[in-house]
Amino acid sequence: MIPVRGLEGAQVAVLGLGRSGLAAARALAAGGAQPLCWDDNAEARARAEAEGLVCADLKAPGAFEAIARLIVSPGIPHLYPAPNPVVQAALEAGVPVDNDIGLFFQSFATPDWDGYDVMPRVVAVTGSNGKSTTSALIHHILEHAQRPCQLAGNIGRGVLDLDPAVDGEVVVLELSSYQTELARALTPDVAVFTNLSPDHLDRHHGMGGYFAAKRRLFAEGGPDRAVIGVDEVEGLYLAGQLSEGRADDRVIRVSVDRKLTGPGWQVFARKGFLSEYRKGKQAGAIDLRGVAGLPGAHNHQNACAAYAACRSLGLAPRVIEAAFHTFGGLPHRSQTIAEVGGVRYVNDSKATNVDSAAKALAAFGNIRWICGGLEKEGGLEGLAGATGGVRKAYVIGREAAAFAMQLNVEAEVCGTMEVAVARAVAEAEPGDVVLLAPAAASFDQYDSFERRGEDFAARVAAEVGVAHG
């Protein structure tokens, strides 16, 4: 645990008692603050009280008269589409609103660091797609290089559940827009921006607000190095804002669309080959085509971003390349779960929006595509140019028929995962890929994309007779 610093003796309200909220309350107490907790869910309050935490209704009149700060869990809106009533009350009372990420950056450095030979560092990764894989890959490379490291944030542990940093340690954080938009302190040493595509638009009041939430990671604290995917105009703009000139190598530009040139620092992938250029000269190259855990151009983008971040930490290209080949990938992200009778079964349940599904489709050919679910704002037009490798779609979800009508490929309305997998398995031929890439949220049928992916894997196992664990 990382005890919260700077709030000793203060009453601090904590709204939301899920993983991050409970961790924040514990860390506040460990640092000498007095957490005052609330969650509308009575079971969540009971769990907190069982740990000895104090709960009080933060909606009550005068609740914020003695409060120094309000800590809000990521899923609770503070501005759009409308502030949560507790957040509104705090704002009206003039109480600063923060989250666990802000507390982490406020508290990470300690006086113990004065005796360290190598200062601990933080690598923070954000973006629309690929941030989990990029974060996990950076962490894997560091482990392979035998560097002390921890992984947290939107993946794995809560940030305040981390252990205090040791000499030379690197903490890798995956940060969502919900986390970056509110944190009062954001001071990573290396910040990574993978890409940007429409997502969470209601929460951020459109693309401008969504990009602004991501941009805060780079604008608030000024990282020593910024790794920026420049294949969208927002990334290109962000790189330009951060750079002092063409040769400024504090900004590492990343692309999978084109070769990058110039006197600065670039990492790009073309036709499966990663190249690093610095000051106009090639500094490294890796053949990604044989890296089983990173299939497709979207994973090559993740590889480029992770490579750039690790190079900025001083790791050699050959060390990074060796680590790539031992990376197994993440569950529910282009995850091969079986290969039977010449048919490959791939779980990409994390492809919850159109852009991520399009990238998954681009990674394979001869696709039996299982898709559908809770459609996100913006429709499915972005899939129109990505379905050339699809032989047939098998559509799930409560609105499967309406979803299927928007597709430009042969589509069968299946409704449930059980039916979709059975039909895809029955029709698949050697050389085909049965791919779950929903292009939609899961909440019409599942409580998370993980549960959806697990159901897919279980149904495949039952149909083709392989072990599922």
Tab-separated table of C-alpha atoms in Angstrom:
chain	number	residue	atom	x	y	z
A	1	MET	CA	0.000	0.000	0.000
A	2	ILE	CA	1.073	3.583	-0.682
A	3	PRO	CA	-0.036	5.767	2.259
A	4	VAL	CA	-1.486	9.088	1.126
A	5	ARG	CA	0.756	12.036	1.929
A	6	GLY	CA	-0.254	15.638	2.519
A	7	LEU	CA	-3.686	15.066	4.082
A	8	GLU	CA	-2.661	14.053	7.602
A	9	GLY	CA	-5.422	14.803	10.122
A	10	ALA	CA	-7.874	15.935	7.429
A	11	GLN	CA	-11.341	14.536	6.837
A	12	VAL	CA	-11.492	13.213	3.270
A	13	ALA	CA	-14.725	11.991	1.697
A	14	VAL	CA	-14.607	8.894	-0.538
A	15	LEU	CA	-17.474	8.363	-2.981
A	16	GLY	CA	-17.796	4.862	-4.452
A	17	LEU	CA	-16.532	1.795	-2.632
A	18	GLY	CA	-15.415	-0.504	-5.408
A	19	ARG	CA	-11.803	-1.568	-5.882
A	20	SER	CA	-10.321	1.913	-6.266
A	21	GLY	CA	-12.548	3.542	-3.635
A	22	LEU	CA	-11.734	1.022	-0.942
A	23	ALA	CA	-8.031	1.189	-1.774
A	24	ALA	CA	-8.169	4.990	-1.545
A	25	ALA	CA	-9.906	4.864	1.838
A	26	ARG	CA	-7.336	2.423	3.202
A	27	ALA	CA	-4.418	4.479	1.889
A	28	LEU	CA	-5.881	7.686	3.304
A	29	ALA	CA	-6.223	6.058	6.736
A	30	ALA	CA	-2.690	4.666	6.503
A	31	GLY	CA	-1.403	8.170	5.805
A	32	GLY	CA	-3.143	9.680	8.813
A	33	ALA	CA	-6.219	11.136	7.140
A	34	GLN	CA	-9.781	10.428	8.279
A	35	PRO	CA	-11.717	8.852	5.391
A	36	LEU	CA	-15.473	9.308	5.407
A	37	CYS	CA	-17.000	6.854	2.936
A	38	TRP	CA	-20.222	6.537	0.976
A	39	ASP	CA	-21.722	4.264	-1.658
A	40	ASP	CA	-25.387	4.072	-2.604
A	41	ASN	CA	-25.057	0.288	-2.456
A	42	ALA	CA	-25.710	-0.951	1.092
A	43	GLU	CA	-23.595	-4.101	0.575
A	44	ALA	CA	-20.605	-1.972	-0.461
A	45	ARG	CA	-21.018	0.156	2.664
A	46	ALA	CA	-21.232	-2.976	4.811
A	47	ARG	CA	-17.953	-4.289	3.351
A	48	ALA	CA	-16.257	-0.976	4.143
A	49	GLU	CA	-17.618	-0.879	7.690
A	50	ALA	CA	-16.443	-4.458	8.223
A	51	GLU	CA	-12.911	-3.141	7.613
A	52	GLY	CA	-13.413	-0.462	10.259
A	53	LEU	CA	-14.029	2.373	7.794
A	54	VAL	CA	-16.578	5.031	8.684
A	55	CYS	CA	-19.535	5.546	6.345
A	56	ALA	CA	-21.762	8.616	6.295
A	57	ASP	CA	-24.371	9.870	3.842
A	58	LEU	CA	-22.562	12.476	1.760
A	59	LYS	CA	-25.892	13.682	0.343
A	60	ALA	CA	-27.010	14.914	3.766
A	61	PRO	CA	-27.245	18.718	4.289
A	62	GLY	CA	-23.945	20.165	5.540
A	63	ALA	CA	-22.039	16.943	4.804
A	64	PHE	CA	-19.071	18.842	3.348
A	65	GLU	CA	-18.612	21.490	6.032
A	66	ALA	CA	-15.555	19.743	7.527
A	67	ILE	CA	-14.327	17.914	4.415
A	68	ALA	CA	-10.925	18.783	2.903
A	69	ARG	CA	-11.268	16.810	-0.351
A	70	LEU	CA	-13.661	14.472	-2.156
A	71	ILE	CA	-12.211	11.344	-3.805
A	72	VAL	CA	-14.406	10.000	-6.596
A	73	SER	CA	-14.312	6.520	-8.147
A	74	PRO	CA	-13.810	6.409	-11.940
A	75	GLY	CA	-17.317	5.349	-12.939
A	76	ILE	CA	-19.033	8.259	-11.183
A	77	PRO	CA	-19.681	11.293	-13.442
A	78	HIS	CA	-18.504	14.657	-12.175
A	79	LEU	CA	-19.433	16.857	-15.141
A	80	TYR	CA	-21.116	15.139	-18.109
A	81	PRO	CA	-23.763	13.999	-18.778
A	82	ALA	CA	-24.550	15.473	-15.327
A	83	PRO	CA	-22.601	15.605	-12.067
A	84	ASN	CA	-23.415	13.048	-9.427
A	85	PRO	CA	-25.389	14.825	-6.645
A	86	VAL	CA	-22.567	14.247	-4.140
A	87	VAL	CA	-20.015	15.731	-6.531
A	88	GLN	CA	-22.372	18.661	-7.149
A	89	ALA	CA	-22.627	19.251	-3.399
A	90	ALA	CA	-18.847	19.198	-3.012
A	91	LEU	CA	-18.365	21.649	-5.863
A	92	GLU	CA	-20.971	24.008	-4.435
A	93	ALA	CA	-19.242	23.798	-1.035
A	94	GLY	CA	-15.877	24.663	-2.630
A	95	VAL	CA	-14.370	21.272	-1.782
A	96	PRO	CA	-11.664	20.067	-4.225
A	97	VAL	CA	-12.583	16.904	-6.147
A	98	ASP	CA	-9.881	14.334	-6.920
A	99	ASN	CA	-9.424	10.598	-7.545
A	100	ASP	CA	-7.052	7.815	-6.571
A	101	ILE	CA	-4.711	8.634	-9.458
A	102	GLY	CA	-4.221	12.155	-8.117
A	103	LEU	CA	-3.564	10.760	-4.641
A	104	PHE	CA	-1.019	8.322	-6.083
A	105	PHE	CA	1.039	10.979	-7.847
A	106	GLN	CA	0.802	13.184	-4.750
A	107	SER	CA	2.118	10.394	-2.529
A	108	PHE	CA	4.416	8.189	-4.651
A	109	ALA	CA	7.732	9.925	-3.879
A	110	THR	CA	8.995	9.561	-0.317
A	111	PRO	CA	12.042	10.749	1.689
A	112	ASP	CA	13.452	7.202	1.319
A	113	TRP	CA	14.274	8.049	-2.267
A	114	ASP	CA	17.101	10.296	-1.081
A	115	GLY	CA	19.140	7.132	-0.491
A	116	TYR	CA	18.390	5.490	-3.846
A	117	ASP	CA	20.986	5.186	-6.591
A	118	VAL	CA	18.316	5.254	-9.323
A	119	MET	CA	15.083	7.187	-8.828
A	120	PRO	CA	11.865	5.193	-9.357
A	121	ARG	CA	9.939	6.146	-12.482
A	122	VAL	CA	6.347	6.021	-13.682
A	123	VAL	CA	5.282	5.073	-17.204
A	124	ALA	CA	1.626	5.988	-17.800
A	125	VAL	CA	-0.274	4.702	-20.846
A	126	THR	CA	-3.533	6.105	-22.210
A	127	GLY	CA	-5.450	6.039	-25.502
A	128	SER	CA	-8.623	4.498	-26.913
A	129	ASN	CA	-7.414	1.045	-27.968
A	130	GLY	CA	-4.403	-1.036	-27.061
A	131	LYS	CA	-3.532	0.626	-23.773
A	132	SER	CA	-3.967	-2.573	-21.748
A	133	THR	CA	-1.797	-4.615	-24.106
A	134	THR	CA	0.787	-1.823	-24.333
A	135	SER	CA	0.941	-1.484	-20.538
A	136	ALA	CA	1.220	-5.238	-20.004
A	137	LEU	CA	3.858	-5.494	-22.727
A	138	ILE	CA	5.998	-2.737	-21.183
A	139	HIS	CA	5.732	-4.496	-17.826
A	140	HIS	CA	6.639	-7.841	-19.442
A	141	ILE	CA	9.706	-6.344	-21.131
A	142	LEU	CA	10.880	-4.838	-17.850
A	143	GLU	CA	10.414	-8.177	-16.085
A	144	HIS	CA	12.337	-9.910	-18.875
A	145	ALA	CA	15.140	-7.368	-18.390
A	146	GLN	CA	15.066	-8.086	-14.642
A	147	ARG	CA	14.156	-4.526	-13.776
A	148	PRO	CA	12.029	-4.110	-10.629
A	149	CYS	CA	8.542	-3.124	-11.795
A	150	GLN	CA	4.845	-3.097	-10.923
A	151	LEU	CA	1.698	-2.858	-13.062
A	152	ALA	CA	-1.499	-1.115	-11.949
A	153	GLY	CA	-4.265	1.338	-12.754
A	154	ASN	CA	-6.986	0.303	-15.154
A	155	ILE	CA	-5.310	-3.118	-15.325
A	156	GLY	CA	-4.424	-5.346	-12.401
A	157	ARG	CA	-4.085	-3.637	-9.040
A	158	GLY	CA	-5.399	-0.285	-7.902
A	159	VAL	CA	-2.678	2.356	-7.866
A	160	LEU	CA	-2.763	2.840	-4.106
A	161	ASP	CA	-2.510	-0.922	-3.574
A	162	LEU	CA	0.999	-0.868	-5.052
A	163	ASP	CA	3.996	-1.460	-2.833
A	164	PRO	CA	6.211	1.559	-2.127
A	165	ALA	CA	8.832	1.795	-4.859
A	166	VAL	CA	12.294	0.312	-4.398
A	167	ASP	CA	15.576	1.606	-5.822
A	168	GLY	CA	15.356	1.804	-9.627
A	169	GLU	CA	11.787	0.530	-9.866
A	170	VAL	CA	9.441	1.335	-12.764
A	171	VAL	CA	5.704	1.532	-12.165
A	172	VAL	CA	3.574	1.024	-15.285
A	173	LEU	CA	0.076	2.496	-15.148
A	174	GLU	CA	-2.761	2.012	-17.610
A	175	LEU	CA	-4.998	5.074	-17.317
A	176	SER	CA	-8.447	5.484	-18.828
A	177	SER	CA	-10.004	8.822	-19.718
A	178	TYR	CA	-12.172	8.466	-16.605
A	179	GLN	CA	-8.980	8.433	-14.539
A	180	THR	CA	-7.011	11.160	-16.319
A	181	GLU	CA	-9.874	13.652	-16.567
A	182	LEU	CA	-10.133	14.296	-12.829
A	183	ALA	CA	-6.740	13.628	-11.217
A	184	ARG	CA	-5.365	16.807	-9.638
A	185	ALA	CA	-1.787	15.518	-9.972
A	186	LEU	CA	-0.483	13.816	-13.131
A	187	THR	CA	3.313	13.638	-13.247
A	188	PRO	CA	4.534	10.521	-15.079
A	189	ASP	CA	8.141	10.312	-16.220
A	190	VAL	CA	7.096	8.689	-19.511
A	191	ALA	CA	3.601	9.171	-20.947
A	192	VAL	CA	2.224	7.087	-23.828
A	193	PHE	CA	-0.694	7.959	-26.147
A	194	THR	CA	-1.634	4.948	-28.276
A	195	ASN	CA	-4.428	6.265	-30.517
A	196	LEU	CA	-7.841	7.920	-30.428
A	197	SER	CA	-11.233	6.759	-31.693
A	198	PRO	CA	-14.801	7.579	-30.556
A	199	ASP	CA	-15.655	6.107	-27.147
A	200	HIS	CA	-17.348	7.261	-23.927
A	201	LEU	CA	-18.693	10.295	-25.800
A	202	ASP	CA	-21.635	10.823	-23.461
A	203	ARG	CA	-19.289	10.945	-20.461
A	204	HIS	CA	-17.012	13.507	-22.121
A	205	HIS	CA	-19.653	15.468	-24.069
A	206	GLY	CA	-18.177	14.545	-27.454
A	207	MET	CA	-14.795	13.880	-29.058
A	208	GLY	CA	-13.334	17.212	-27.981
A	209	GLY	CA	-13.950	16.459	-24.322
A	210	TYR	CA	-12.714	12.896	-24.738
A	211	PHE	CA	-9.439	14.053	-26.288
A	212	ALA	CA	-9.085	16.755	-23.634
A	213	ALA	CA	-9.326	14.097	-20.910
A	214	LYS	CA	-6.520	12.093	-22.531
A	215	ARG	CA	-4.427	15.194	-23.211
A	216	ARG	CA	-4.318	16.067	-19.482
A	217	LEU	CA	-1.796	13.253	-18.919
A	218	PHE	CA	0.692	15.192	-21.051
A	219	ALA	CA	-0.294	18.776	-20.282
A	220	GLU	CA	-0.610	18.732	-16.491
A	221	GLY	CA	2.744	17.358	-15.430
A	222	GLY	CA	5.047	17.572	-18.423
A	223	PRO	CA	6.569	14.071	-18.766
A	224	ASP	CA	10.284	13.764	-19.516
A	225	ARG	CA	9.393	11.648	-22.551
A	226	ALA	CA	6.156	11.429	-24.513
A	227	VAL	CA	5.428	8.492	-26.827
A	228	ILE	CA	2.689	9.604	-29.213
A	229	GLY	CA	0.774	7.607	-31.812
A	230	VAL	CA	0.425	10.009	-34.735
A	231	ASP	CA	-1.885	8.033	-37.032
A	232	GLU	CA	-4.847	10.199	-36.015
A	233	VAL	CA	-4.951	13.960	-36.260
A	234	GLU	CA	-5.312	14.318	-32.479
A	235	GLY	CA	-2.056	12.454	-31.865
A	236	LEU	CA	-0.293	14.436	-34.554
A	237	TYR	CA	-1.548	17.643	-32.940
A	238	LEU	CA	-0.506	16.491	-29.454
A	239	ALA	CA	3.018	15.643	-30.645
A	240	GLY	CA	3.276	19.085	-32.195
A	241	GLN	CA	2.138	20.766	-29.007
A	242	LEU	CA	4.708	18.940	-26.894
A	243	SER	CA	7.670	19.313	-29.235
A	244	GLU	CA	10.004	22.324	-29.335
A	245	GLY	CA	11.146	21.504	-32.863
A	246	ARG	CA	11.719	18.778	-35.423
A	247	ALA	CA	14.803	17.429	-33.632
A	248	ASP	CA	13.238	17.426	-30.141
A	249	ASP	CA	13.662	13.807	-29.066
A	250	ARG	CA	11.628	14.239	-25.905
A	251	VAL	CA	8.711	13.301	-28.170
A	252	ILE	CA	8.839	9.858	-29.795
A	253	ARG	CA	6.385	9.603	-32.671
A	254	VAL	CA	4.830	6.198	-33.425
A	255	SER	CA	3.008	4.996	-36.554
A	256	VAL	CA	1.756	1.854	-38.275
A	257	ASP	CA	0.389	3.792	-41.256
A	258	ARG	CA	3.584	5.139	-42.775
A	259	LYS	CA	7.332	5.533	-42.515
A	260	LEU	CA	8.265	8.447	-40.269
A	261	THR	CA	11.183	10.656	-41.251
A	262	GLY	CA	13.039	13.647	-39.872
A	263	PRO	CA	15.753	14.481	-37.348
A	264	GLY	CA	13.706	13.527	-34.274
A	265	TRP	CA	12.932	10.138	-32.700
A	266	GLN	CA	10.494	7.830	-34.506
A	267	VAL	CA	9.308	4.247	-34.186
A	268	PHE	CA	7.075	2.782	-36.897
A	269	ALA	CA	5.983	-0.573	-38.302
A	270	ARG	CA	5.418	-1.381	-41.966
A	271	LYS	CA	4.556	-4.799	-43.405
A	272	GLY	CA	5.374	-6.441	-40.087
A	273	PHE	CA	8.763	-4.809	-39.516
A	274	LEU	CA	9.370	-2.388	-36.647
A	275	SER	CA	11.983	0.319	-37.255
A	276	GLU	CA	13.479	2.886	-34.920
A	277	TYR	CA	15.040	6.043	-36.328
A	278	ARG	CA	16.851	8.701	-34.341
A	279	LYS	CA	18.551	11.795	-35.738
A	280	GLY	CA	17.856	10.504	-39.238
A	281	LYS	CA	19.613	7.159	-38.700
A	282	GLN	CA	18.208	3.711	-38.036
A	283	ALA	CA	18.817	2.657	-34.438
A	284	GLY	CA	16.911	-0.611	-34.267
A	285	ALA	CA	14.708	-3.062	-36.197
A	286	ILE	CA	12.523	-6.051	-35.265
A	287	ASP	CA	10.614	-8.521	-37.448
A	288	LEU	CA	7.209	-8.706	-35.756
A	289	ARG	CA	5.689	-11.248	-38.105
A	290	GLY	CA	6.766	-14.206	-36.009
A	291	VAL	CA	5.706	-12.734	-32.656
A	292	ALA	CA	2.714	-14.949	-31.855
A	293	GLY	CA	1.420	-12.824	-28.981
A	294	LEU	CA	1.158	-9.668	-31.111
A	295	PRO	CA	-0.826	-10.481	-34.276
A	296	GLY	CA	-2.056	-7.797	-36.675
A	297	ALA	CA	-1.317	-4.148	-37.336
A	298	HIS	CA	-3.103	-2.980	-34.171
A	299	ASN	CA	-0.773	-5.112	-32.057
A	300	HIS	CA	2.182	-3.861	-34.072
A	301	GLN	CA	1.141	-0.376	-32.975
A	302	ASN	CA	1.142	-1.610	-29.370
A	303	ALA	CA	4.585	-3.113	-29.951
A	304	CYS	CA	5.916	0.177	-31.331
A	305	ALA	CA	4.578	2.146	-28.361
A	306	ALA	CA	5.977	-0.331	-25.826
A	307	TYR	CA	9.306	-0.469	-27.664
A	308	ALA	CA	9.564	3.347	-27.628
A	309	ALA	CA	8.716	3.559	-23.927
A	310	CYS	CA	11.303	0.919	-23.030
A	311	ARG	CA	13.954	2.514	-25.233
A	312	SER	CA	13.346	5.773	-23.372
A	313	LEU	CA	14.101	3.832	-20.176
A	314	GLY	CA	17.450	2.730	-21.612
A	315	LEU	CA	16.706	-0.866	-22.666
A	316	ALA	CA	18.522	-2.257	-25.710
A	317	PRO	CA	16.611	-3.280	-28.861
A	318	ARG	CA	17.786	-6.897	-28.620
A	319	VAL	CA	16.469	-7.154	-25.039
A	320	ILE	CA	13.091	-5.789	-26.131
A	321	GLU	CA	12.956	-8.138	-29.122
A	322	ALA	CA	13.634	-11.185	-26.970
A	323	ALA	CA	10.868	-10.131	-24.588
A	324	PHE	CA	8.395	-9.721	-27.473
A	325	HIS	CA	8.778	-13.404	-28.317
A	326	THR	CA	7.872	-14.508	-24.787
A	327	PHE	CA	4.796	-12.255	-24.499
A	328	GLY	CA	1.656	-14.361	-24.405
A	329	GLY	CA	-0.835	-11.549	-24.940
A	330	LEU	CA	-3.762	-10.623	-22.713
A	331	PRO	CA	-7.016	-12.515	-22.246
A	332	HIS	CA	-9.860	-11.283	-24.469
A	333	ARG	CA	-7.496	-9.365	-26.777
A	334	SER	CA	-6.722	-11.254	-30.017
A	335	GLN	CA	-6.326	-14.324	-27.803
A	336	THR	CA	-6.095	-17.651	-29.606
A	337	ILE	CA	-8.012	-20.109	-27.448
A	338	ALA	CA	-7.983	-23.173	-29.713
A	339	GLU	CA	-6.856	-24.511	-33.083
A	340	VAL	CA	-8.798	-27.601	-34.131
A	341	GLY	CA	-9.166	-29.170	-37.569
A	342	GLY	CA	-7.354	-26.312	-39.248
A	343	VAL	CA	-9.707	-23.717	-37.700
A	344	ARG	CA	-8.386	-21.054	-35.339
A	345	TYR	CA	-10.613	-19.661	-32.574
A	346	VAL	CA	-9.787	-16.132	-31.410
A	347	ASN	CA	-11.287	-14.254	-28.464
A	348	ASP	CA	-11.192	-10.458	-28.862
A	349	SER	CA	-14.105	-9.650	-26.558
A	350	LYS	CA	-12.302	-6.432	-25.596
A	351	ALA	CA	-13.114	-5.107	-29.105
A	352	THR	CA	-16.018	-3.159	-27.640
A	353	ASN	CA	-16.064	-0.335	-30.193
A	354	VAL	CA	-16.020	-0.081	-33.974
A	355	ASP	CA	-12.371	0.944	-34.257
A	356	SER	CA	-11.015	-1.905	-32.146
A	357	ALA	CA	-13.217	-4.430	-33.974
A	358	ALA	CA	-11.999	-3.130	-37.345
A	359	LYS	CA	-8.408	-3.626	-36.223
A	360	ALA	CA	-9.156	-7.160	-35.069
A	361	LEU	CA	-10.791	-7.952	-38.413
A	362	ALA	CA	-7.743	-6.607	-40.255
A	363	ALA	CA	-5.460	-9.049	-38.424
A	364	PHE	CA	-7.013	-12.186	-39.937
A	365	GLY	CA	-8.538	-13.617	-43.110
A	366	ASN	CA	-11.337	-16.133	-43.828
A	367	ILE	CA	-13.236	-14.904	-40.787
A	368	ARG	CA	-16.357	-16.372	-39.229
A	369	TRP	CA	-17.212	-13.245	-37.263
A	370	ILE	CA	-19.192	-13.298	-34.014
A	371	CYS	CA	-20.335	-9.752	-33.287
A	372	GLY	CA	-23.089	-7.685	-31.712
A	373	GLY	CA	-24.171	-6.423	-28.322
A	374	LEU	CA	-24.995	-3.011	-26.936
A	375	GLU	CA	-24.265	-0.700	-29.860
A	376	LYS	CA	-22.275	2.437	-29.055
A	377	GLU	CA	-22.919	5.970	-30.227
A	378	GLY	CA	-21.893	6.607	-33.836
A	379	GLY	CA	-23.236	3.411	-35.412
A	380	LEU	CA	-21.295	0.846	-37.405
A	381	GLU	CA	-20.244	2.877	-40.435
A	382	GLY	CA	-16.586	2.578	-39.452
A	383	LEU	CA	-16.717	-1.171	-40.158
A	384	ALA	CA	-17.630	-0.744	-43.819
A	385	GLY	CA	-14.058	-0.932	-45.100
A	386	ALA	CA	-12.858	-3.544	-42.628
A	387	THR	CA	-14.945	-6.574	-43.505
A	388	GLY	CA	-13.182	-7.773	-46.659
A	389	GLY	CA	-11.876	-10.875	-44.885
A	390	VAL	CA	-15.256	-11.831	-43.384
A	391	ARG	CA	-16.947	-14.920	-44.828
A	392	LYS	CA	-20.010	-14.592	-42.600
A	393	ALA	CA	-21.171	-12.773	-39.467
A	394	TYR	CA	-23.031	-14.439	-36.603
A	395	VAL	CA	-24.788	-11.714	-34.632
A	396	ILE	CA	-25.573	-11.843	-30.909
A	397	GLY	CA	-27.264	-9.426	-28.533
A	398	ARG	CA	-30.767	-8.295	-27.692
A	399	GLU	CA	-30.848	-6.087	-30.802
A	400	ALA	CA	-29.132	-8.620	-33.047
A	401	ALA	CA	-31.493	-8.144	-35.985
A	402	ALA	CA	-31.007	-4.371	-36.084
A	403	PHE	CA	-27.230	-4.827	-35.712
A	404	ALA	CA	-27.129	-7.368	-38.555
A	405	MET	CA	-28.993	-5.047	-40.909
A	406	GLN	CA	-26.138	-2.515	-40.698
A	407	LEU	CA	-23.462	-4.988	-41.805
A	408	ASN	CA	-22.276	-5.216	-45.411
A	409	VAL	CA	-21.572	-8.960	-45.204
A	410	GLU	CA	-23.728	-12.078	-45.054
A	411	ALA	CA	-25.106	-12.136	-41.519
A	412	GLU	CA	-27.103	-14.651	-39.490
A	413	VAL	CA	-29.091	-13.459	-36.488
A	414	CYS	CA	-28.172	-15.832	-33.656
A	415	GLY	CA	-29.102	-13.871	-30.542
A	416	THR	CA	-27.013	-15.833	-28.046
A	417	MET	CA	-23.374	-16.838	-27.845
A	418	GLU	CA	-24.368	-20.487	-27.634
A	419	VAL	CA	-26.153	-20.363	-30.995
A	420	ALA	CA	-23.503	-18.187	-32.661
A	421	VAL	CA	-20.606	-20.450	-31.699
A	422	ALA	CA	-22.505	-23.581	-32.692
A	423	ARG	CA	-23.334	-22.154	-36.119
A	424	ALA	CA	-19.812	-20.806	-36.718
A	425	VAL	CA	-18.217	-24.123	-35.734
A	426	ALA	CA	-20.601	-26.073	-37.924
A	427	GLU	CA	-19.816	-23.952	-40.991
A	428	ALA	CA	-16.083	-23.338	-40.446
A	429	GLU	CA	-13.622	-24.920	-42.873
A	430	PRO	CA	-9.854	-25.491	-42.591
A	431	GLY	CA	-8.082	-22.134	-42.866
A	432	ASP	CA	-10.982	-20.220	-41.302
A	433	VAL	CA	-10.764	-18.074	-38.158
A	434	VAL	CA	-13.760	-17.962	-35.814
A	435	LEU	CA	-13.327	-14.505	-34.312
A	436	LEU	CA	-15.242	-12.894	-31.464
A	437	ALA	CA	-14.851	-9.142	-32.059
A	438	PRO	CA	-18.208	-7.699	-30.971
A	439	ALA	CA	-17.845	-4.008	-31.958
A	440	ALA	CA	-20.250	-3.360	-29.086
A	441	ALA	CA	-20.497	-3.258	-25.323
A	442	SER	CA	-21.503	-6.399	-23.449
A	443	PHE	CA	-24.009	-5.043	-20.955
A	444	ASP	CA	-27.163	-6.174	-22.757
A	445	GLN	CA	-26.236	-9.807	-21.996
A	446	TYR	CA	-23.122	-9.826	-19.753
A	447	ASP	CA	-21.851	-7.746	-16.852
A	448	SER	CA	-18.435	-7.252	-18.515
A	449	PHE	CA	-16.474	-7.972	-21.660
A	450	GLU	CA	-14.505	-10.531	-19.628
A	451	ARG	CA	-17.643	-12.573	-18.917
A	452	ARG	CA	-18.558	-12.422	-22.603
A	453	GLY	CA	-15.106	-13.660	-23.622
A	454	GLU	CA	-15.207	-16.433	-21.039
A	455	ASP	CA	-18.589	-17.559	-22.370
A	456	PHE	CA	-17.200	-17.629	-25.915
A	457	ALA	CA	-14.223	-19.727	-24.794
A	458	ALA	CA	-16.474	-22.125	-22.871
A	459	ARG	CA	-18.838	-22.531	-25.836
A	460	VAL	CA	-15.926	-23.187	-28.194
A	461	ALA	CA	-14.487	-25.756	-25.806
A	462	ALA	CA	-17.830	-27.533	-25.609
A	463	GLU	CA	-18.280	-27.535	-29.397
A	464	VAL	CA	-14.805	-28.626	-30.494
A	465	GLY	CA	-13.934	-30.830	-27.521
A	466	VAL	CA	-10.928	-29.001	-26.073
A	467	ALA	CA	-10.153	-28.255	-22.444
A	468	HIS	CA	-11.283	-24.897	-21.126
A	469	GLY	CA	-9.732	-23.388	-18.022
